[in-house]
PDB file of C-alpha atoms in Angstrom:
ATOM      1  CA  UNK A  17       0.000   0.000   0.000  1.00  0.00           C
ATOM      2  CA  UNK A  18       1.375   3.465  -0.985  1.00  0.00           C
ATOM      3  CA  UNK A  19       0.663   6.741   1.240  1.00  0.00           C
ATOM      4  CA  UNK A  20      -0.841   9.207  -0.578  1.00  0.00           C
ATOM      5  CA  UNK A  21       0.557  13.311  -0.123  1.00  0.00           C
ATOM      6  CA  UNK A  22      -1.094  16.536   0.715  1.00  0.00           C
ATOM      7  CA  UNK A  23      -0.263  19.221  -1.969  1.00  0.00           C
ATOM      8  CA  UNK A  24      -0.920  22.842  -0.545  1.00  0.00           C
ATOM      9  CA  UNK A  25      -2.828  24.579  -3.048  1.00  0.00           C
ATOM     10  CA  UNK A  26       0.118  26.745  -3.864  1.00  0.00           C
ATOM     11  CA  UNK A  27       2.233  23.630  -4.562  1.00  0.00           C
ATOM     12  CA  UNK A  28      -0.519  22.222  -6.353  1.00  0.00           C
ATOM     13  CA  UNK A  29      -1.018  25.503  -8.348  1.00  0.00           C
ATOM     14  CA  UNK A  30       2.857  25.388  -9.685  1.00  0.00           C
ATOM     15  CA  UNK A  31       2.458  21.982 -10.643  1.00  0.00           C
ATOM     16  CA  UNK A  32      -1.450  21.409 -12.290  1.00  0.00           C
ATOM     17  CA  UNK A  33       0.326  21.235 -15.766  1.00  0.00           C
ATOM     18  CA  UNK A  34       1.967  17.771 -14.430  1.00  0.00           C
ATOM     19  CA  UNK A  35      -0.728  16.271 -12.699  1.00  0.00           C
ATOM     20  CA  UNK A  36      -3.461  14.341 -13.656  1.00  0.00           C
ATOM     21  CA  UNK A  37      -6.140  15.846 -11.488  1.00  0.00           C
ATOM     22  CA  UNK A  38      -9.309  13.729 -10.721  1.00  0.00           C
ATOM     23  CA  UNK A  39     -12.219  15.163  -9.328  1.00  0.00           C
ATOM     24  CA  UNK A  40     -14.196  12.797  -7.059  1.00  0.00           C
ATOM     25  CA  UNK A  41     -17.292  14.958  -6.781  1.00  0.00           C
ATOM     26  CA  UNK A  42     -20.474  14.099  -8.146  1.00  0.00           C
ATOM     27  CA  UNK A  43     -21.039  15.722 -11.660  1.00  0.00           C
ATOM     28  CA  UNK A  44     -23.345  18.642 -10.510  1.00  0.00           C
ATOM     29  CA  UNK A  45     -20.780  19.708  -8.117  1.00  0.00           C
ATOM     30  CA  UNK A  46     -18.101  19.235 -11.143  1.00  0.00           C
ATOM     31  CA  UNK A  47     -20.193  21.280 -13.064  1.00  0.00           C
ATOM     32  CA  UNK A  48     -20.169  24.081 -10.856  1.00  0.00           C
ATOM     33  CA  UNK A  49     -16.730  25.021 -10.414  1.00  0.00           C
ATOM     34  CA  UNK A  50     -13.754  22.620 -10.622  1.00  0.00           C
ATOM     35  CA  UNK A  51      -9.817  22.991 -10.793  1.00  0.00           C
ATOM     36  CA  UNK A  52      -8.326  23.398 -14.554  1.00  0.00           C
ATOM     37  CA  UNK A  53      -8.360  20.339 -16.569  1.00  0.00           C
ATOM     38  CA  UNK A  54      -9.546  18.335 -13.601  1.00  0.00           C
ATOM     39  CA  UNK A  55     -11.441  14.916 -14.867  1.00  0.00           C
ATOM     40  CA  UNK A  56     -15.363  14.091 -12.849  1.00  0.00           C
ATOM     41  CA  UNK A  57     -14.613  10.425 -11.544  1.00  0.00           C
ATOM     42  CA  UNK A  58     -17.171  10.394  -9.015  1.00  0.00           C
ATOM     43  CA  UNK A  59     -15.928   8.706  -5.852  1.00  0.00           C
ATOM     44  CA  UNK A  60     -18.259   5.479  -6.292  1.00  0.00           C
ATOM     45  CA  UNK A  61     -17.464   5.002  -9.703  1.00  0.00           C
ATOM     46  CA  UNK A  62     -13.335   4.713  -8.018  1.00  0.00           C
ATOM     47  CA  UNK A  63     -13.448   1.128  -8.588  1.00  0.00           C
ATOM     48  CA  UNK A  64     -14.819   1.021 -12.026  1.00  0.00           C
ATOM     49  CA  UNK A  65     -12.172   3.375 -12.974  1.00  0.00           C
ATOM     50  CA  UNK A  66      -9.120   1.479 -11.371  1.00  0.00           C
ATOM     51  CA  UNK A  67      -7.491   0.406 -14.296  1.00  0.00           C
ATOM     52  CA  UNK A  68      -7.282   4.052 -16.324  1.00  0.00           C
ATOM     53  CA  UNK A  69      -6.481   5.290 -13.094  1.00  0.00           C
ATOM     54  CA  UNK A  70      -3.431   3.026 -12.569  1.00  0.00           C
ATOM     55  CA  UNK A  71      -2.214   3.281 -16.346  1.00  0.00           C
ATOM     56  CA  UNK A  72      -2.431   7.491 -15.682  1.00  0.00           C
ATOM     57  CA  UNK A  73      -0.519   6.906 -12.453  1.00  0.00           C
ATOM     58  CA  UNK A  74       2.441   5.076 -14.234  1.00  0.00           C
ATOM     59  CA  UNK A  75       2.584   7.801 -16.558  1.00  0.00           C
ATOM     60  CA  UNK A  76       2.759  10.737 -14.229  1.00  0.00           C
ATOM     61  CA  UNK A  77       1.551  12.057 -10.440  1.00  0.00           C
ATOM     62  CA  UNK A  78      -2.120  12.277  -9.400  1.00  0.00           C
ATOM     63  CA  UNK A  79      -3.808  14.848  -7.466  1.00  0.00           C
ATOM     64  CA  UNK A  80      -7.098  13.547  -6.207  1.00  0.00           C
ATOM     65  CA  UNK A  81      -9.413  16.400  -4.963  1.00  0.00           C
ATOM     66  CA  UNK A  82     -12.932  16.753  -3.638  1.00  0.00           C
ATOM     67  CA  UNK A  83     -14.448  19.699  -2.476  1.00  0.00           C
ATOM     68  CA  UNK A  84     -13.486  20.249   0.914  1.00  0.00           C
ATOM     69  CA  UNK A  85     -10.894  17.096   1.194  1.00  0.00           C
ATOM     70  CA  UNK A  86     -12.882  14.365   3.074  1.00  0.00           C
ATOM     71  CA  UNK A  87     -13.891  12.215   0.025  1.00  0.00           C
ATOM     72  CA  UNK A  88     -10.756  12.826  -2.003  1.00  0.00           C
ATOM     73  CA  UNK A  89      -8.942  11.219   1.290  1.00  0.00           C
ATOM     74  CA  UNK A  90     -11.484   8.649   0.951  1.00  0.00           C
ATOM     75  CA  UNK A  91     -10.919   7.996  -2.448  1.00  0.00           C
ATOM     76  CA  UNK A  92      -6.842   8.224  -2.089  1.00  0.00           C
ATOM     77  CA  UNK A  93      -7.197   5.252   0.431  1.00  0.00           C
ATOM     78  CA  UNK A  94      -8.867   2.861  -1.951  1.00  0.00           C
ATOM     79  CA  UNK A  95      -6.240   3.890  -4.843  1.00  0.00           C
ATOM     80  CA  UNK A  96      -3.740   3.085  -2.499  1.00  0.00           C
ATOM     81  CA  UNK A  97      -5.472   0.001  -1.163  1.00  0.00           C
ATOM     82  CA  UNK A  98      -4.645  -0.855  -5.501  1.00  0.00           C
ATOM     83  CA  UNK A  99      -0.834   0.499  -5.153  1.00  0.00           C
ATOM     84  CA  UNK A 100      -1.511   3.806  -7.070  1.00  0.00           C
ATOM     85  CA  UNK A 101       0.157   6.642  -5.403  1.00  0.00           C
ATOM     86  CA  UNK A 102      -1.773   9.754  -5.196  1.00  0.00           C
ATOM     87  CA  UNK A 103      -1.793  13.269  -3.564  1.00  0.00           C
ATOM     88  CA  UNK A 104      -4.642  14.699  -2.272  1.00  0.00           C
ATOM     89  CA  UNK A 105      -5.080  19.274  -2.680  1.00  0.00           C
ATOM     90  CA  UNK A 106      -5.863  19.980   1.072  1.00  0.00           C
ATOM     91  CA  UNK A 107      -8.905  21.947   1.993  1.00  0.00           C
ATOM     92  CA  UNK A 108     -10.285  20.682  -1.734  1.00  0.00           C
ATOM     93  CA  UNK A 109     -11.350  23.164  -4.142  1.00  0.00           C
ATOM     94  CA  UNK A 110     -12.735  25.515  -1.954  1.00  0.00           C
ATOM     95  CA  UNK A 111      -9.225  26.092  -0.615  1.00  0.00           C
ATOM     96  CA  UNK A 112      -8.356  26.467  -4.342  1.00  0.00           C
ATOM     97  CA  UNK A 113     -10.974  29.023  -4.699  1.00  0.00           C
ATOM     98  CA  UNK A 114     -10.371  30.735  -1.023  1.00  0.00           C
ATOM     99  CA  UNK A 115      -6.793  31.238  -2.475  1.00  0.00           C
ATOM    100  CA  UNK A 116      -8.250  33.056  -5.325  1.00  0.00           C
ATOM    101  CA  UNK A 117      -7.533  30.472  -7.671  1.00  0.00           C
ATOM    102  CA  UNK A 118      -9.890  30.102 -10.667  1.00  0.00           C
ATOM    103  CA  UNK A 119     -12.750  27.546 -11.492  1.00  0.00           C
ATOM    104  CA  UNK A 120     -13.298  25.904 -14.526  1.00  0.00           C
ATOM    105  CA  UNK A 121     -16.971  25.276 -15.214  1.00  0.00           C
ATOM    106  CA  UNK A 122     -18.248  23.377 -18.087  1.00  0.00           C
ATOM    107  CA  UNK A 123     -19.336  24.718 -21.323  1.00  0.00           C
ATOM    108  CA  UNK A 124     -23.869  24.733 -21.240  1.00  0.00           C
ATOM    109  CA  UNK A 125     -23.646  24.416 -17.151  1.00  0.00           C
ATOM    110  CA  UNK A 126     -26.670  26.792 -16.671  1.00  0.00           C
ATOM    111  CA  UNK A 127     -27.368  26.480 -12.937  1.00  0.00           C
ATOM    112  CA  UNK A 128     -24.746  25.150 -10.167  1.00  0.00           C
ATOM    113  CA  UNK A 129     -25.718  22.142  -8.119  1.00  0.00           C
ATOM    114  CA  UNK A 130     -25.718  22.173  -4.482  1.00  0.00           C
ATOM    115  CA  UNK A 131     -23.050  20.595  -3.155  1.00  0.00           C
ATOM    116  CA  UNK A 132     -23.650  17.580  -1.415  1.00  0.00           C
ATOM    117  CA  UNK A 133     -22.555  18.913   2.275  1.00  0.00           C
ATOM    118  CA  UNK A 134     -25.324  20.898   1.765  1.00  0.00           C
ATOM    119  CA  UNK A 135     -27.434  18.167   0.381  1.00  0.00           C
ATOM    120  CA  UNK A 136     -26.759  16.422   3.224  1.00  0.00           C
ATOM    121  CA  UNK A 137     -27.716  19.506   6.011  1.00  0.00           C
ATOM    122  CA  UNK A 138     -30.939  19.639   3.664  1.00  0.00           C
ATOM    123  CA  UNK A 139     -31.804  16.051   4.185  1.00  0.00           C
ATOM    124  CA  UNK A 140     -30.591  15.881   7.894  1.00  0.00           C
ATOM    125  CA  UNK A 141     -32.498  18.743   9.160  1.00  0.00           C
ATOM    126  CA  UNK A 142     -35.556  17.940   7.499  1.00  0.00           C
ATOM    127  CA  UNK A 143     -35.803  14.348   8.792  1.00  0.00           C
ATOM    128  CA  UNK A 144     -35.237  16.179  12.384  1.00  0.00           C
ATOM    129  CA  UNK A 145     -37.847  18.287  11.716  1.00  0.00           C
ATOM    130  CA  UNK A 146     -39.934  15.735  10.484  1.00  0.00           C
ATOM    131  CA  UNK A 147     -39.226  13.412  13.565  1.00  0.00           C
ATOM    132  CA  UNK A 148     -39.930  16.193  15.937  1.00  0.00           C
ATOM    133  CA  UNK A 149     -43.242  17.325  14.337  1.00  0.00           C
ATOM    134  CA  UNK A 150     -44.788  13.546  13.910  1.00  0.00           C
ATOM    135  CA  UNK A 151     -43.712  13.135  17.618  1.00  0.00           C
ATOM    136  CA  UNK A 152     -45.200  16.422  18.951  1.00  0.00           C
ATOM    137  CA  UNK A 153     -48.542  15.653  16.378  1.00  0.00           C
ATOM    138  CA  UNK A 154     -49.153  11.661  16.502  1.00  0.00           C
ATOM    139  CA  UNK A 155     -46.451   9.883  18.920  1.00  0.00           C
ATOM    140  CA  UNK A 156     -43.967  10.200  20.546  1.00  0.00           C
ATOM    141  CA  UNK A 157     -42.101   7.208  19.382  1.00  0.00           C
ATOM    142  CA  UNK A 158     -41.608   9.497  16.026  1.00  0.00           C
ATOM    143  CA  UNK A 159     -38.700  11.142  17.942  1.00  0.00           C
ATOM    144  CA  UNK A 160     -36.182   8.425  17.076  1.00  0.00           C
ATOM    145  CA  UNK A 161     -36.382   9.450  13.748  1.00  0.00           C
ATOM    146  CA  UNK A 162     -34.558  12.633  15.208  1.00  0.00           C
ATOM    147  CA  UNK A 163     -32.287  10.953  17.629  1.00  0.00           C
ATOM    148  CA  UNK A 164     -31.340   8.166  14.739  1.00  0.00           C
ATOM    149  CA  UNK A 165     -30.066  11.599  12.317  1.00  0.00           C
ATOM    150  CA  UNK A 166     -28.494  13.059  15.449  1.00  0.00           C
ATOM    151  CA  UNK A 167     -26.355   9.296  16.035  1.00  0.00           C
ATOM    152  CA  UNK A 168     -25.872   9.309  12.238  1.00  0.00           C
ATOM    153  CA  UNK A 169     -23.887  12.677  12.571  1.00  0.00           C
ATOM    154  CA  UNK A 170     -22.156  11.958  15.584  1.00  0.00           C
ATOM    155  CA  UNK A 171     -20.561   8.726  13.473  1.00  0.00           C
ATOM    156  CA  UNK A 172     -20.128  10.528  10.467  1.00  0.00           C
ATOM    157  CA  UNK A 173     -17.687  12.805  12.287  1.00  0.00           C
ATOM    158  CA  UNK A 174     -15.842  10.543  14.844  1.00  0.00           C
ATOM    159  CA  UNK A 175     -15.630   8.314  11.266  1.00  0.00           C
ATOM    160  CA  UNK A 176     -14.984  11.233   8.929  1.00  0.00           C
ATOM    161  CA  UNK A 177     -17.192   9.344   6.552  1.00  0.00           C
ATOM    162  CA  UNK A 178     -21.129  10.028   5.506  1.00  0.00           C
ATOM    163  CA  UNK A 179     -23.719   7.149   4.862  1.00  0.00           C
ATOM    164  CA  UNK A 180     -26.153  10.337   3.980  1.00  0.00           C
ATOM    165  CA  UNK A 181     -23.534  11.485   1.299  1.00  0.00           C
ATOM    166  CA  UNK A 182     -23.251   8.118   0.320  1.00  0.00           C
ATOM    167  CA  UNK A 183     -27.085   7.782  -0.512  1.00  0.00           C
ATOM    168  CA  UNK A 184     -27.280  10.994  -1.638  1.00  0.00           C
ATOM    169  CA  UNK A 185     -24.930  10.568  -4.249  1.00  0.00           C
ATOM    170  CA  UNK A 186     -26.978   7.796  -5.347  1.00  0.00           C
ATOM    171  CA  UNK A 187     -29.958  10.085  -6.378  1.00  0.00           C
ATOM    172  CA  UNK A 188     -30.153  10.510 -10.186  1.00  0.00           C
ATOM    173  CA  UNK A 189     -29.191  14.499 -10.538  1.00  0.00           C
ATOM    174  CA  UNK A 190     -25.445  13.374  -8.540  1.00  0.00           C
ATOM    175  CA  UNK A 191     -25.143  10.472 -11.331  1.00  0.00           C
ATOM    176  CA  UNK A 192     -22.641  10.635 -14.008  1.00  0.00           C
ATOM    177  CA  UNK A 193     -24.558   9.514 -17.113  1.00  0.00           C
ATOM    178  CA  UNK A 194     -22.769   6.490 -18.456  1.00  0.00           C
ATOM    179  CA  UNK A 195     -21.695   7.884 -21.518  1.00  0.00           C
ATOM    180  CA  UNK A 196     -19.942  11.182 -19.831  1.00  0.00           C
ATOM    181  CA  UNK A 197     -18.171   8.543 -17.046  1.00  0.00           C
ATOM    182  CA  UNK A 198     -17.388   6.619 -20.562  1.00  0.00           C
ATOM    183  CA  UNK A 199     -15.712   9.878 -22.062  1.00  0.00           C
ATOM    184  CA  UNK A 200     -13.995  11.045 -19.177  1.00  0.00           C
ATOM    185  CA  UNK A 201     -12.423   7.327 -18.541  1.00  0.00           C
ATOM    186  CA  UNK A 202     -11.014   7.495 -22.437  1.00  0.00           C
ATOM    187  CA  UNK A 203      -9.850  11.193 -21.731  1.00  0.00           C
ATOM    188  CA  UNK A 204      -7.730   9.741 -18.997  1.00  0.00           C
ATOM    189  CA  UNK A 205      -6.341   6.638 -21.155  1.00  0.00           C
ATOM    190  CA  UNK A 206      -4.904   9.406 -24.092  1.00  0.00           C
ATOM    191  CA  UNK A 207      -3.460  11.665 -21.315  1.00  0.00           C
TER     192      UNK A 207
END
């Protein structure tokens, strides 16, 4: 198993024209900002991308990047799990964009999807709410719906993983169509 790096975003900055950047967001999140000439691997389509991955890594460095740095550690763990060394931009690309760095956006990307931290705040307060109101209306055995959200949080950060984000990400407007994953994978084979 390799270790994978932190790049600073400066360091990452001087070298972007050497890396193969892959971003592990889902595609709305791509679409909304993303660092130059970064590739939209979503991180559950890691696997299915293993083996362009690995033939890019033999053929030069990758930075992995997400948008705050959680997933892109995530995915950095399962490449080197496979023996692909990676990097990882720390602080993601809203570092990148807190250093005043510029964000490519797609060509046609009318509207910017929410990201899916705040997907998941959405979701998570709203089933609180829910589980509050059905127990204050109809019983209060609705209440654990509130208390099960709170537990799920409490894991999520002791874990510094997100079954919400995972689900989430499974909706259809966070899904790379096939043919786009398809495009992007045979981008990263003629790199």
């Amino acid at each position: 198993m390799t270790t994978p790096t932190t790049l600073a975003t400066s360091e990452a900055r001087t070298r972007l024209h050497e890396l193969t950047v892959i971003d592990v967001r889902t595609p709305g999140e791509y679409a909304g900002g993303h660092l130059p000439g970064a590739l939209n691997i979503p991180l559950d389509q890691i696997q299915r991308a293993l083996p362009d991955i690995r033939h890019a890594a033999e053929r030069g460095d990758l930075l992995v990047v997400c948008a705050s740095g959680a997933r892109s550690e995530n995915a950095c763990r399962i490449l080197a799990d496979n023996h692909i060394a990676t990097a990882t931009l720390s602080g993601g690309t809203g570092a990148w964009a807190a250093d005043g760095h510029d964000l490519h956006r797609p060509q046609g990307a009318t509207r910017a999807a929410w990201g899916m931290e705040r997907q998941v705040r959405l979701t998570a307060g709203t089933v609180v709410l829910i589980g509050l109101l059905l127990g204050l209306l109809i019983h209060p055995a609705f209440q654990i719906l509130s208390a099960a959200i709170a537990a799920g949080l409490v894991f999520s950060a002791l874990t510094n993983t997100c079954g919400m984000a995972a689900m989430l990400a499974k909706l259809p407007h966070n899904r790379p169509r096939a043919a786009d994953l398809d495009n992007t994978l045979a981008e990263l084979r003629n790199r």
